[in-house]
Amino acid sequence: MKKLRAAITSVGHYVPEKILSNAELEKMVETNDEWIRTRTGISERRVLENGATSDLAVPAVQMCLKNRGISPEEIDVIIFATVTPDMFFPATACVLQEKIGAKKAFGFDVSAACSGFVYAITLGTQFIETGAYKKVLVVGADKMSAIVDYTDRNTCILFGDAGGAVLLEPSEDESLGILDHRLYSDGTGGDFLYMKGGGSLNPPSHATVDNKLHYIYQDGKAVFKVAVVGMADVSAEIMERNNLKGEDIDWLVPHQANLRIIDATANRMGLDKSKVMININKYGNTTAATIPLCLSEWWHAGKIKKGQNLVLASFGAGYTWGAVLVKWAY
Ligand code: UT7
């Protein structure tokens, strides 16, 4: 029997207009442009002044659907990766469904932090491969500015707001599409990157607010050590499983947390820097949005071609990490 293969058939993205530069952060915390650029690769990031995470997703999805020439009513499934949902419930996927008018779809959120998009696209692939659904929208969006403490220099320099989306459909050509995926998690990472306030462990109270529990906490050094190994390992693993060498890969599409982590992954894969999608300089770490934001920017610039091999790779809170091998289909 012919194998049903899922393919990315459209992409879209959105970044808010307001830029928060390193120079502006210098006025807010004890930091400097030189430190931020050399330690992270970030020069500026975007901030959504009004609205919520779903408002980052709506224009990204609209671009994605317009690009494919289909209406929202044709969407079967919405999978929304985020750590900054509009609310605990309903799911931001349902909020998005209403905002775009995807009346026929069902939707749910995925919580896997910076690996959210890699997890979500792997899930979406299953819905297509089983033959159950034909049009799956996979969204990664985060309004990180809602949970960043702009008095904490360890984290406020890193994060930004953005949204990205891809459409998955059955591939017309079995050799093109999502070819493989590897996902991992390790709960011991929970001590190093978290937001402790607001959930059932620490329901909102004056004390949780006073203790800043509704902000991101990260032990950067600890996370760096495992991220640099984890993202490189899983990228190398997916290449080995598919008998691919560095020269066979056209694009590495890495989660944008730190340029040094991206460089280490590219080195491990034997890739020239010209084959690595990097926009961390402009947007910082936009959590679930980084990978679809890269895909959409590069596709719209005409740089991704049908038949090319892409490795999507991420590492984030949980810990969660993973990689997806894509042979570009459109
Ligand atoms: O996306 C989810 C996964 N997250 C990641 O992958 C992030 C992983 N971690 C990182 O990317 C890096 O650890 C950071 C960029 C967060 C920090 O870089 P680092 O090279 O690990 O710096 P550090 O935390 O070891 O700090 C080095 C020094 C310290 O000063 P001392 O103790 O050497 O005097 C810090 O206090 O830099 C200081 N520092 C800063 N200086 C200026 C920390 N933050 C800043 C800052 N500006 N914003």
PDB file of C-alpha atoms and ligand atoms in Angstrom, residues 30-32 35-36 39-40 114 153-154 157-159 193 218 220-221 223-224 227 255 257-258 260-261 285 315-317, ligand 1:
ATOM      1  CA  GLU A  30      23.009  46.440  33.875  1.00  0.00           C
ATOM      2  CA  THR A  31      24.028  45.063  30.483  1.00  0.00           C
ATOM      3  CA  ASN A  32      25.652  46.149  27.250  1.00  0.00           C
ATOM      4  CA  TRP A  35      27.946  41.363  25.895  1.00  0.00           C
ATOM      5  CA  ILE A  36      24.528  40.511  24.458  1.00  0.00           C
ATOM      6  CA  ARG A  39      27.226  35.816  24.265  1.00  0.00           C
ATOM      7  CA  THR A  40      23.911  35.304  22.415  1.00  0.00           C
ATOM      8  CA  CYS A 114      11.075  25.907  22.824  1.00  0.00           C
ATOM      9  CA  ARG A 153      19.261  40.765  32.911  1.00  0.00           C
ATOM     10  CA  ASN A 154      19.696  36.986  32.796  1.00  0.00           C
ATOM     11  CA  ILE A 157      17.833  40.207  26.888  1.00  0.00           C
ATOM     12  CA  LEU A 158      16.970  36.820  25.371  1.00  0.00           C
ATOM     13  CA  PHE A 159      13.290  36.709  24.496  1.00  0.00           C
ATOM     14  CA  LEU A 193      14.091  26.625  33.361  1.00  0.00           C
ATOM     15  CA  GLN A 218      16.470  30.274  33.816  1.00  0.00           C
ATOM     16  CA  GLY A 220      21.432  29.915  31.760  1.00  0.00           C
ATOM     17  CA  LYS A 221      24.774  28.201  32.318  1.00  0.00           C
ATOM     18  CA  VAL A 223      20.723  24.959  30.342  1.00  0.00           C
ATOM     19  CA  PHE A 224      23.472  25.951  27.928  1.00  0.00           C
ATOM     20  CA  ALA A 227      21.248  22.368  25.122  1.00  0.00           C
ATOM     21  CA  HIS A 255      15.639  26.857  17.389  1.00  0.00           C
ATOM     22  CA  ALA A 257      18.118  30.393  21.654  1.00  0.00           C
ATOM     23  CA  ASN A 258      21.791  31.243  21.356  1.00  0.00           C
ATOM     24  CA  ARG A 260      26.737  29.557  20.040  1.00  0.00           C
ATOM     25  CA  ILE A 261      24.325  26.603  20.388  1.00  0.00           C
ATOM     26  CA  ASN A 285      14.317  33.697  21.230  1.00  0.00           C
ATOM     27  CA  PHE A 315      16.030  22.262  22.671  1.00  0.00           C
ATOM     28  CA  GLY A 316      14.024  23.819  25.482  1.00  0.00           C
ATOM     29  CA  ALA A 317      12.404  23.726  28.895  1.00  0.00           C
TER      30      ALA A 317
HETATM   31  O1  UT7 B   1      15.481  28.330  24.525  1.00  0.00           O
HETATM   32  C1  UT7 B   1      15.387  27.510  25.656  1.00  0.00           C
HETATM   33  C2  UT7 B   1      16.698  26.980  26.054  1.00  0.00           C
HETATM   34  N1  UT7 B   1      17.550  28.039  26.541  1.00  0.00           N
HETATM   35  C3  UT7 B   1      18.801  28.103  26.103  1.00  0.00           C
HETATM   36  O2  UT7 B   1      19.208  27.328  25.286  1.00  0.00           O
HETATM   37  C4  UT7 B   1      19.674  29.162  26.736  1.00  0.00           C
HETATM   38  C5  UT7 B   1      20.974  28.560  27.175  1.00  0.00           C
HETATM   39  N2  UT7 B   1      21.852  29.497  27.871  1.00  0.00           N
HETATM   40  C6  UT7 B   1      22.428  30.544  27.251  1.00  0.00           C
HETATM   41  O3  UT7 B   1      22.162  30.813  26.108  1.00  0.00           O
HETATM   42  C7  UT7 B   1      23.490  31.296  28.015  1.00  0.00           C
HETATM   43  O4  UT7 B   1      23.797  30.601  29.191  1.00  0.00           O
HETATM   44  C8  UT7 B   1      23.099  32.753  28.381  1.00  0.00           C
HETATM   45  C9  UT7 B   1      23.085  33.615  27.139  1.00  0.00           C
HETATM   46  C10 UT7 B   1      21.734  32.778  29.065  1.00  0.00           C
HETATM   47  C11 UT7 B   1      24.143  33.349  29.326  1.00  0.00           C
HETATM   48  O5  UT7 B   1      25.441  33.241  28.749  1.00  0.00           O
HETATM   49  P1  UT7 B   1      26.674  32.628  29.544  1.00  0.00           P
HETATM   50  O6  UT7 B   1      27.830  32.724  28.667  1.00  0.00           O
HETATM   51  O7  UT7 B   1      26.271  31.250  30.014  1.00  0.00           O
HETATM   52  O8  UT7 B   1      26.831  33.613  30.724  1.00  0.00           O
HETATM   53  P2  UT7 B   1      26.769  33.342  32.301  1.00  0.00           P
HETATM   54  O9  UT7 B   1      25.363  33.172  32.738  1.00  0.00           O
HETATM   55  O10 UT7 B   1      27.773  32.300  32.657  1.00  0.00           O
HETATM   56  O11 UT7 B   1      27.306  34.707  32.818  1.00  0.00           O
HETATM   57  C12 UT7 B   1      28.659  35.165  32.553  1.00  0.00           C
HETATM   58  C13 UT7 B   1      28.829  36.512  33.211  1.00  0.00           C
HETATM   59  C14 UT7 B   1      28.390  36.548  34.661  1.00  0.00           C
HETATM   60  O12 UT7 B   1      29.228  37.416  35.361  1.00  0.00           O
HETATM   61  P3  UT7 B   1      30.450  36.846  36.253  1.00  0.00           P
HETATM   62  O13 UT7 B   1      29.810  35.943  37.262  1.00  0.00           O
HETATM   63  O14 UT7 B   1      31.342  36.130  35.288  1.00  0.00           O
HETATM   64  O15 UT7 B   1      31.029  38.088  36.827  1.00  0.00           O
HETATM   65  C15 UT7 B   1      27.010  37.121  34.591  1.00  0.00           C
HETATM   66  O16 UT7 B   1      26.630  37.779  35.783  1.00  0.00           O
HETATM   67  O17 UT7 B   1      28.025  37.477  32.537  1.00  0.00           O
HETATM   68  C16 UT7 B   1      27.153  38.117  33.463  1.00  0.00           C
HETATM   69  N3  UT7 B   1      25.884  38.419  32.805  1.00  0.00           N
HETATM   70  C17 UT7 B   1      25.692  39.521  32.090  1.00  0.00           C
HETATM   71  N4  UT7 B   1      26.468  40.567  31.799  1.00  0.00           N
HETATM   72  C18 UT7 B   1      25.960  41.535  31.025  1.00  0.00           C
HETATM   73  C19 UT7 B   1      24.759  37.659  32.771  1.00  0.00           C
HETATM   74  N5  UT7 B   1      23.816  38.269  32.035  1.00  0.00           N
HETATM   75  C20 UT7 B   1      24.371  39.425  31.601  1.00  0.00           C
HETATM   76  C21 UT7 B   1      23.895  40.471  30.804  1.00  0.00           C
HETATM   77  N6  UT7 B   1      24.730  41.499  30.531  1.00  0.00           N
HETATM   78  N7  UT7 B   1      22.642  40.483  30.288  1.00  0.00           N
END
